[in-house]
Amino acid sequence: GAGVSQSPRYKVAKRGRDVALRCDSISGHVTLYWYRQTLGQGSEVLTYSQSDAQRDKSGRPSGRFSAERPERSVSTLKIQRTEQGDSAVYLCASSLLKNTIYFGEGSWLTVV
Amino acid sequence: GIQVEQSPPDLILQEGANSTLRCNFSDSVNNLQWFHQNPWGQLINLFYIPSGTKQNGRLSATTVATERYSLLYISSSQTTDSGVYFCAPTGGSGGYQKVTFGIGTKLQVIP
């Protein structure tokens, strides 16, 4: 069975450019999360959605971060006008309601 | 939101040694997971443990929700156990959960 997959795995972006990261979650999972993980700072939730309703945009300046869910098992995290501080691992995860959360392998973003 | 504290932040073990990792959290939670992030960055779920004790091979975990802590035991450690161990309590209402991560315990097992 397929797990959560993310693409691209590695991305180098020039500062100021927009970046889109894709997540294919597990079929049938309801809740989808985007996390950002930086060295020494752990992980912070960027956004999560249940079905197609965006629930939360806590964390980093939400104006530049947005997530779309064009299909139930697909999400795209968009980062506008990237900054060097956006360099991090972006993790996508999905779950059924109140169940184990499954993570993708992450997209490693470096902003230069 | 929930505050999570993990200890120790760094740990070096000789292969074969045992260790206990601790996770304290600040609020009542619906559930708690332990993850292992291997040196290649992949996050792997170890335990889904809202309360009680579970065992999986050389690993076991105990959560005492009323006292707001969880422990991860690693016995007879191996070099493949190296990586970062994250505690992630989950809380929320309305049928969905919000996961908060600790900053992790970085474990290095040396041969």
PDB file of C-alpha atoms in Angstrom:
ATOM      1  CA  GLY A   1       0.000   0.000   0.000  1.00  0.00           C
ATOM      2  CA  ALA A   2       1.203   3.487  -0.767  1.00  0.00           C
ATOM      3  CA  GLY A   3       2.194   5.774   2.067  1.00  0.00           C
ATOM      4  CA  VAL A   4       2.397   9.531   2.086  1.00  0.00           C
ATOM      5  CA  SER A   5       4.620  10.801  -0.674  1.00  0.00           C
ATOM      6  CA  GLN A   6       6.021  14.256  -1.196  1.00  0.00           C
ATOM      7  CA  SER A   7       7.617  16.011  -4.123  1.00  0.00           C
ATOM      8  CA  PRO A   8      10.050  17.382  -4.815  1.00  0.00           C
ATOM      9  CA  ARG A   9      12.283  15.755  -2.227  1.00  0.00           C
ATOM     10  CA  TYR A  10      14.855  18.513  -2.601  1.00  0.00           C
ATOM     11  CA  LYS A  11      14.352  22.050  -3.808  1.00  0.00           C
ATOM     12  CA  VAL A  12      16.707  24.997  -4.084  1.00  0.00           C
ATOM     13  CA  ALA A  13      14.952  28.309  -4.619  1.00  0.00           C
ATOM     14  CA  LYS A  14      16.220  31.781  -5.157  1.00  0.00           C
ATOM     15  CA  ARG A  15      15.126  34.235  -2.495  1.00  0.00           C
ATOM     16  CA  GLY A  16      11.958  36.026  -3.490  1.00  0.00           C
ATOM     17  CA  ARG A  17      10.678  33.265  -5.738  1.00  0.00           C
ATOM     18  CA  ASP A  18       7.504  31.291  -5.100  1.00  0.00           C
ATOM     19  CA  VAL A  19       7.698  27.578  -4.286  1.00  0.00           C
ATOM     20  CA  ALA A  20       5.080  24.837  -4.449  1.00  0.00           C
ATOM     21  CA  LEU A  21       5.432  21.537  -2.616  1.00  0.00           C
ATOM     22  CA  ARG A  22       3.148  18.615  -3.312  1.00  0.00           C
ATOM     23  CA  CYS A  23       1.817  15.936  -0.989  1.00  0.00           C
ATOM     24  CA  ASP A  24      -0.053  12.779  -1.952  1.00  0.00           C
ATOM     25  CA  SER A  25      -1.616  11.449   1.212  1.00  0.00           C
ATOM     26  CA  ILE A  26      -3.029   8.027   1.953  1.00  0.00           C
ATOM     27  CA  SER A  27      -6.300   7.354   0.213  1.00  0.00           C
ATOM     28  CA  GLY A  28      -9.224   7.644   2.586  1.00  0.00           C
ATOM     29  CA  HIS A  29      -7.444   9.792   5.125  1.00  0.00           C
ATOM     30  CA  VAL A  30      -9.445  12.772   6.213  1.00  0.00           C
ATOM     31  CA  THR A  31      -7.003  15.081   7.901  1.00  0.00           C
ATOM     32  CA  LEU A  32      -3.902  16.406   6.212  1.00  0.00           C
ATOM     33  CA  TYR A  33      -1.118  18.372   7.894  1.00  0.00           C
ATOM     34  CA  TRP A  34       1.811  20.448   6.787  1.00  0.00           C
ATOM     35  CA  TYR A  35       4.688  20.853   9.221  1.00  0.00           C
ATOM     36  CA  ARG A  36       7.940  22.684   9.043  1.00  0.00           C
ATOM     37  CA  GLN A  37      10.981  21.275  10.755  1.00  0.00           C
ATOM     38  CA  THR A  38      14.077  23.340  11.380  1.00  0.00           C
ATOM     39  CA  LEU A  39      17.272  22.235  13.038  1.00  0.00           C
ATOM     40  CA  GLY A  40      17.092  22.679  16.790  1.00  0.00           C
ATOM     41  CA  GLN A  41      13.602  24.135  16.753  1.00  0.00           C
ATOM     42  CA  GLY A  42      11.556  21.007  16.297  1.00  0.00           C
ATOM     43  CA  SER A  43       8.478  21.058  14.192  1.00  0.00           C
ATOM     44  CA  GLU A  44       5.705  23.574  13.928  1.00  0.00           C
ATOM     45  CA  VAL A  45       2.396  23.069  12.277  1.00  0.00           C
ATOM     46  CA  LEU A  46       1.782  25.312   9.321  1.00  0.00           C
ATOM     47  CA  THR A  47      -1.672  24.252   8.426  1.00  0.00           C
ATOM     48  CA  TYR A  48      -4.022  21.338   8.622  1.00  0.00           C
ATOM     49  CA  SER A  49      -7.201  20.589   6.834  1.00  0.00           C
ATOM     50  CA  GLN A  50     -10.065  18.231   7.336  1.00  0.00           C
ATOM     51  CA  SER A  51     -11.521  17.242   4.006  1.00  0.00           C
ATOM     52  CA  ASP A  52     -11.160  20.382   1.989  1.00  0.00           C
ATOM     53  CA  ALA A  53     -11.675  22.962   4.686  1.00  0.00           C
ATOM     54  CA  GLN A  54      -8.572  24.778   5.803  1.00  0.00           C
ATOM     55  CA  ARG A  55      -8.593  24.766   9.592  1.00  0.00           C
ATOM     56  CA  ASP A  56      -5.500  26.414  10.881  1.00  0.00           C
ATOM     57  CA  LYS A  57      -2.747  28.618   9.704  1.00  0.00           C
ATOM     58  CA  SER A  58      -0.805  28.940  12.904  1.00  0.00           C
ATOM     59  CA  GLY A  59       2.937  29.189  12.885  1.00  0.00           C
ATOM     60  CA  ARG A  60       4.951  31.221  10.466  1.00  0.00           C
ATOM     61  CA  PRO A  61       3.610  34.366   8.787  1.00  0.00           C
ATOM     62  CA  SER A  62       0.554  32.837   7.294  1.00  0.00           C
ATOM     63  CA  GLY A  63       0.248  35.442   4.564  1.00  0.00           C
ATOM     64  CA  ARG A  64       3.046  33.826   2.551  1.00  0.00           C
ATOM     65  CA  PHE A  65       2.052  30.252   3.325  1.00  0.00           C
ATOM     66  CA  SER A  66      -1.059  28.666   1.957  1.00  0.00           C
ATOM     67  CA  ALA A  67      -2.244  25.163   1.286  1.00  0.00           C
ATOM     68  CA  GLU A  68      -4.672  23.961  -1.302  1.00  0.00           C
ATOM     69  CA  ARG A  69      -6.370  20.612  -1.468  1.00  0.00           C
ATOM     70  CA  PRO A  70      -7.672  20.203  -4.990  1.00  0.00           C
ATOM     71  CA  GLU A  71      -8.408  16.540  -4.343  1.00  0.00           C
ATOM     72  CA  ARG A  72      -9.059  14.744  -1.080  1.00  0.00           C
ATOM     73  CA  SER A  73      -5.695  13.003  -1.087  1.00  0.00           C
ATOM     74  CA  VAL A  74      -3.613  15.751  -2.690  1.00  0.00           C
ATOM     75  CA  SER A  75      -2.347  18.956  -1.134  1.00  0.00           C
ATOM     76  CA  THR A  76      -0.056  21.674  -2.352  1.00  0.00           C
ATOM     77  CA  LEU A  77       1.815  23.933   0.039  1.00  0.00           C
ATOM     78  CA  LYS A  78       2.652  27.254  -1.555  1.00  0.00           C
ATOM     79  CA  ILE A  79       5.265  29.603  -0.205  1.00  0.00           C
ATOM     80  CA  GLN A  80       5.289  33.049  -1.728  1.00  0.00           C
ATOM     81  CA  ARG A  81       8.313  35.345  -1.885  1.00  0.00           C
ATOM     82  CA  THR A  82      10.588  32.881  -0.154  1.00  0.00           C
ATOM     83  CA  GLU A  83      13.031  34.121   2.453  1.00  0.00           C
ATOM     84  CA  GLN A  84      16.224  32.498   3.678  1.00  0.00           C
ATOM     85  CA  GLY A  85      14.514  31.717   6.945  1.00  0.00           C
ATOM     86  CA  ASP A  86      12.119  29.479   5.048  1.00  0.00           C
ATOM     87  CA  SER A  87      14.910  26.951   4.537  1.00  0.00           C
ATOM     88  CA  ALA A  88      13.699  23.839   6.325  1.00  0.00           C
ATOM     89  CA  VAL A  89      12.204  20.411   5.879  1.00  0.00           C
ATOM     90  CA  TYR A  90       8.519  20.567   5.052  1.00  0.00           C
ATOM     91  CA  LEU A  91       6.642  17.498   6.199  1.00  0.00           C
ATOM     92  CA  CYS A  92       3.238  16.393   5.077  1.00  0.00           C
ATOM     93  CA  ALA A  93       1.195  13.982   7.163  1.00  0.00           C
ATOM     94  CA  SER A  94      -2.255  12.478   7.038  1.00  0.00           C
ATOM     95  CA  SER A  95      -4.556  10.539   9.289  1.00  0.00           C
ATOM     96  CA  LEU A  96      -8.012   9.196   9.740  1.00  0.00           C
ATOM     97  CA  LEU A  97      -9.966  10.875  12.497  1.00  0.00           C
ATOM     98  CA  LYS A  98      -8.260  10.338  15.838  1.00  0.00           C
ATOM     99  CA  ASN A  99      -5.842   7.805  14.483  1.00  0.00           C
ATOM    100  CA  THR A 100      -2.171   7.313  13.839  1.00  0.00           C
ATOM    101  CA  ILE A 101      -0.575  10.063  11.831  1.00  0.00           C
ATOM    102  CA  TYR A 102       1.560   9.007   8.890  1.00  0.00           C
ATOM    103  CA  PHE A 103       4.314  11.228   7.598  1.00  0.00           C
ATOM    104  CA  GLY A 104       5.871  11.644   4.212  1.00  0.00           C
ATOM    105  CA  GLU A 105       9.633  11.733   3.795  1.00  0.00           C
ATOM    106  CA  GLY A 106       9.680  15.496   3.612  1.00  0.00           C
ATOM    107  CA  SER A 107      10.663  18.117   1.104  1.00  0.00           C
ATOM    108  CA  TRP A 108      14.003  19.741   1.877  1.00  0.00           C
ATOM    109  CA  LEU A 109      13.879  23.401   0.849  1.00  0.00           C
ATOM    110  CA  THR A 110      16.961  25.587   0.662  1.00  0.00           C
ATOM    111  CA  VAL A 111      16.504  29.259  -0.110  1.00  0.00           C
ATOM    112  CA  VAL A 112      19.615  30.959  -1.452  1.00  0.00           C
TER     113      VAL A 112
ATOM    114  CA  GLY B   1      -1.221  25.227  22.600  1.00  0.00           C
ATOM    115  CA  ILE B   2       0.386  22.250  24.227  1.00  0.00           C
ATOM    116  CA  GLN B   3       3.964  22.731  25.394  1.00  0.00           C
ATOM    117  CA  VAL B   4       6.255  19.732  25.026  1.00  0.00           C
ATOM    118  CA  GLU B   5       9.555  19.137  26.778  1.00  0.00           C
ATOM    119  CA  GLN B   6      11.842  16.279  25.904  1.00  0.00           C
ATOM    120  CA  SER B   7      14.870  15.130  27.802  1.00  0.00           C
ATOM    121  CA  PRO B   8      17.703  14.627  27.455  1.00  0.00           C
ATOM    122  CA  PRO B   9      18.291  16.756  24.347  1.00  0.00           C
ATOM    123  CA  ASP B  10      21.351  14.713  23.375  1.00  0.00           C
ATOM    124  CA  LEU B  11      22.393  11.210  24.278  1.00  0.00           C
ATOM    125  CA  ILE B  12      25.378   9.072  23.347  1.00  0.00           C
ATOM    126  CA  LEU B  13      25.189   5.373  24.090  1.00  0.00           C
ATOM    127  CA  GLN B  14      27.543   2.479  23.747  1.00  0.00           C
ATOM    128  CA  GLU B  15      26.017  -0.274  21.667  1.00  0.00           C
ATOM    129  CA  GLY B  16      24.141  -2.655  23.930  1.00  0.00           C
ATOM    130  CA  ALA B  17      23.262  -0.072  26.570  1.00  0.00           C
ATOM    131  CA  ASN B  18      19.734   0.781  27.688  1.00  0.00           C
ATOM    132  CA  SER B  19      18.191   4.222  27.902  1.00  0.00           C
ATOM    133  CA  THR B  20      15.026   6.082  28.837  1.00  0.00           C
ATOM    134  CA  LEU B  21      13.761   9.139  27.003  1.00  0.00           C
ATOM    135  CA  ARG B  22      11.238  11.380  28.663  1.00  0.00           C
ATOM    136  CA  CYS B  23       8.473  13.596  27.334  1.00  0.00           C
ATOM    137  CA  ASN B  24       6.538  16.052  29.505  1.00  0.00           C
ATOM    138  CA  PHE B  25       3.521  17.882  28.153  1.00  0.00           C
ATOM    139  CA  SER B  26       1.603  20.783  29.555  1.00  0.00           C
ATOM    140  CA  ASP B  27      -2.023  19.933  28.920  1.00  0.00           C
ATOM    141  CA  SER B  28      -4.394  17.037  28.694  1.00  0.00           C
ATOM    142  CA  VAL B  29      -4.076  15.224  25.415  1.00  0.00           C
ATOM    143  CA  ASN B  30      -6.150  12.865  23.374  1.00  0.00           C
ATOM    144  CA  ASN B  31      -3.227  10.795  22.230  1.00  0.00           C
ATOM    145  CA  LEU B  32       0.528  10.687  22.002  1.00  0.00           C
ATOM    146  CA  GLN B  33       2.937   9.318  19.434  1.00  0.00           C
ATOM    147  CA  TRP B  34       6.625   8.602  19.479  1.00  0.00           C
ATOM    148  CA  PHE B  35       8.541   8.969  16.225  1.00  0.00           C
ATOM    149  CA  HIS B  36      12.037   8.069  15.160  1.00  0.00           C
ATOM    150  CA  GLN B  37      13.679  10.236  12.550  1.00  0.00           C
ATOM    151  CA  ASN B  38      16.515   8.338  10.978  1.00  0.00           C
ATOM    152  CA  PRO B  39      19.700  10.007   9.707  1.00  0.00           C
ATOM    153  CA  TRP B  40      18.096  10.271   6.254  1.00  0.00           C
ATOM    154  CA  GLY B  41      15.290  12.415   7.616  1.00  0.00           C
ATOM    155  CA  GLN B  42      12.491   9.910   7.442  1.00  0.00           C
ATOM    156  CA  LEU B  43       9.961  10.029  10.280  1.00  0.00           C
ATOM    157  CA  ILE B  44       8.744   6.639  11.383  1.00  0.00           C
ATOM    158  CA  ASN B  45       5.937   6.077  13.830  1.00  0.00           C
ATOM    159  CA  LEU B  46       7.069   3.958  16.784  1.00  0.00           C
ATOM    160  CA  PHE B  47       4.115   4.024  19.131  1.00  0.00           C
ATOM    161  CA  TYR B  48       0.634   5.389  19.274  1.00  0.00           C
ATOM    162  CA  ILE B  49       0.118   5.426  23.032  1.00  0.00           C
ATOM    163  CA  PRO B  50      -2.484   7.620  24.721  1.00  0.00           C
ATOM    164  CA  SER B  51      -2.047   5.723  27.984  1.00  0.00           C
ATOM    165  CA  GLY B  52      -0.575   2.567  29.424  1.00  0.00           C
ATOM    166  CA  THR B  53       2.402   0.609  28.190  1.00  0.00           C
ATOM    167  CA  LYS B  54       3.213  -0.926  24.827  1.00  0.00           C
ATOM    168  CA  GLN B  55       6.159  -2.991  23.698  1.00  0.00           C
ATOM    169  CA  ASN B  56       7.614  -3.567  20.263  1.00  0.00           C
ATOM    170  CA  GLY B  57      10.788  -5.602  20.255  1.00  0.00           C
ATOM    171  CA  ARG B  58      13.533  -3.723  22.037  1.00  0.00           C
ATOM    172  CA  LEU B  59      11.394  -0.633  22.393  1.00  0.00           C
ATOM    173  CA  SER B  60       8.631   0.060  24.844  1.00  0.00           C
ATOM    174  CA  ALA B  61       6.688   3.149  25.800  1.00  0.00           C
ATOM    175  CA  THR B  62       4.628   4.196  28.782  1.00  0.00           C
ATOM    176  CA  THR B  63       2.273   7.155  28.967  1.00  0.00           C
ATOM    177  CA  VAL B  64       0.799   8.405  32.223  1.00  0.00           C
ATOM    178  CA  ALA B  65      -1.715  10.892  30.896  1.00  0.00           C
ATOM    179  CA  THR B  66      -2.912  12.015  34.323  1.00  0.00           C
ATOM    180  CA  GLU B  67       0.626  13.075  35.192  1.00  0.00           C
ATOM    181  CA  ARG B  68       1.331  14.394  31.696  1.00  0.00           C
ATOM    182  CA  TYR B  69       4.400  12.457  30.750  1.00  0.00           C
ATOM    183  CA  SER B  70       5.501   9.651  28.530  1.00  0.00           C
ATOM    184  CA  LEU B  71       8.643   7.525  28.535  1.00  0.00           C
ATOM    185  CA  LEU B  72      10.349   5.675  25.712  1.00  0.00           C
ATOM    186  CA  TYR B  73      12.637   2.796  26.675  1.00  0.00           C
ATOM    187  CA  ILE B  74      15.324   1.524  24.370  1.00  0.00           C
ATOM    188  CA  SER B  75      17.004  -1.679  25.444  1.00  0.00           C
ATOM    189  CA  SER B  76      20.140  -3.279  24.017  1.00  0.00           C
ATOM    190  CA  SER B  77      20.670  -0.288  21.741  1.00  0.00           C
ATOM    191  CA  GLN B  78      22.041  -0.764  18.233  1.00  0.00           C
ATOM    192  CA  THR B  79      23.733   1.676  15.872  1.00  0.00           C
ATOM    193  CA  THR B  80      20.597   1.665  13.728  1.00  0.00           C
ATOM    194  CA  ASP B  81      18.756   3.258  16.657  1.00  0.00           C
ATOM    195  CA  SER B  82      20.683   6.478  16.029  1.00  0.00           C
ATOM    196  CA  GLY B  83      18.641   9.485  15.023  1.00  0.00           C
ATOM    197  CA  VAL B  84      16.215  11.872  16.639  1.00  0.00           C
ATOM    198  CA  TYR B  85      13.289  10.711  18.739  1.00  0.00           C
ATOM    199  CA  PHE B  86      10.250  12.942  18.789  1.00  0.00           C
ATOM    200  CA  CYS B  87       7.368  12.923  21.196  1.00  0.00           C
ATOM    201  CA  ALA B  88       4.153  14.270  19.699  1.00  0.00           C
ATOM    202  CA  PRO B  89       1.105  14.657  21.908  1.00  0.00           C
ATOM    203  CA  THR B  90      -2.145  15.376  20.166  1.00  0.00           C
ATOM    204  CA  GLY B  91      -5.022  17.451  21.386  1.00  0.00           C
ATOM    205  CA  GLY B  92      -8.111  18.968  19.971  1.00  0.00           C
ATOM    206  CA  SER B  93     -11.805  18.629  19.751  1.00  0.00           C
ATOM    207  CA  GLY B  94     -14.464  18.273  17.173  1.00  0.00           C
ATOM    208  CA  GLY B  95     -13.178  15.008  15.775  1.00  0.00           C
ATOM    209  CA  TYR B  96      -9.753  16.083  14.579  1.00  0.00           C
ATOM    210  CA  GLN B  97      -6.420  16.361  16.277  1.00  0.00           C
ATOM    211  CA  LYS B  98      -3.605  18.863  16.294  1.00  0.00           C
ATOM    212  CA  VAL B  99      -0.159  17.460  16.786  1.00  0.00           C
ATOM    213  CA  THR B 100       2.562  19.266  18.667  1.00  0.00           C
ATOM    214  CA  PHE B 101       6.161  18.103  18.479  1.00  0.00           C
ATOM    215  CA  GLY B 102       8.903  18.357  21.035  1.00  0.00           C
ATOM    216  CA  ILE B 103      12.324  19.356  19.749  1.00  0.00           C
ATOM    217  CA  GLY B 104      13.470  15.793  20.112  1.00  0.00           C
ATOM    218  CA  THR B 105      16.207  13.753  21.723  1.00  0.00           C
ATOM    219  CA  LYS B 106      19.189  13.220  19.467  1.00  0.00           C
ATOM    220  CA  LEU B 107      20.563   9.747  20.044  1.00  0.00           C
ATOM    221  CA  GLN B 108      23.898   8.475  18.830  1.00  0.00           C
ATOM    222  CA  VAL B 109      24.744   4.823  19.392  1.00  0.00           C
ATOM    223  CA  ILE B 110      28.415   4.058  18.972  1.00  0.00           C
ATOM    224  CA  PRO B 111      29.830   0.586  18.317  1.00  0.00           C
TER     225      PRO B 111
END
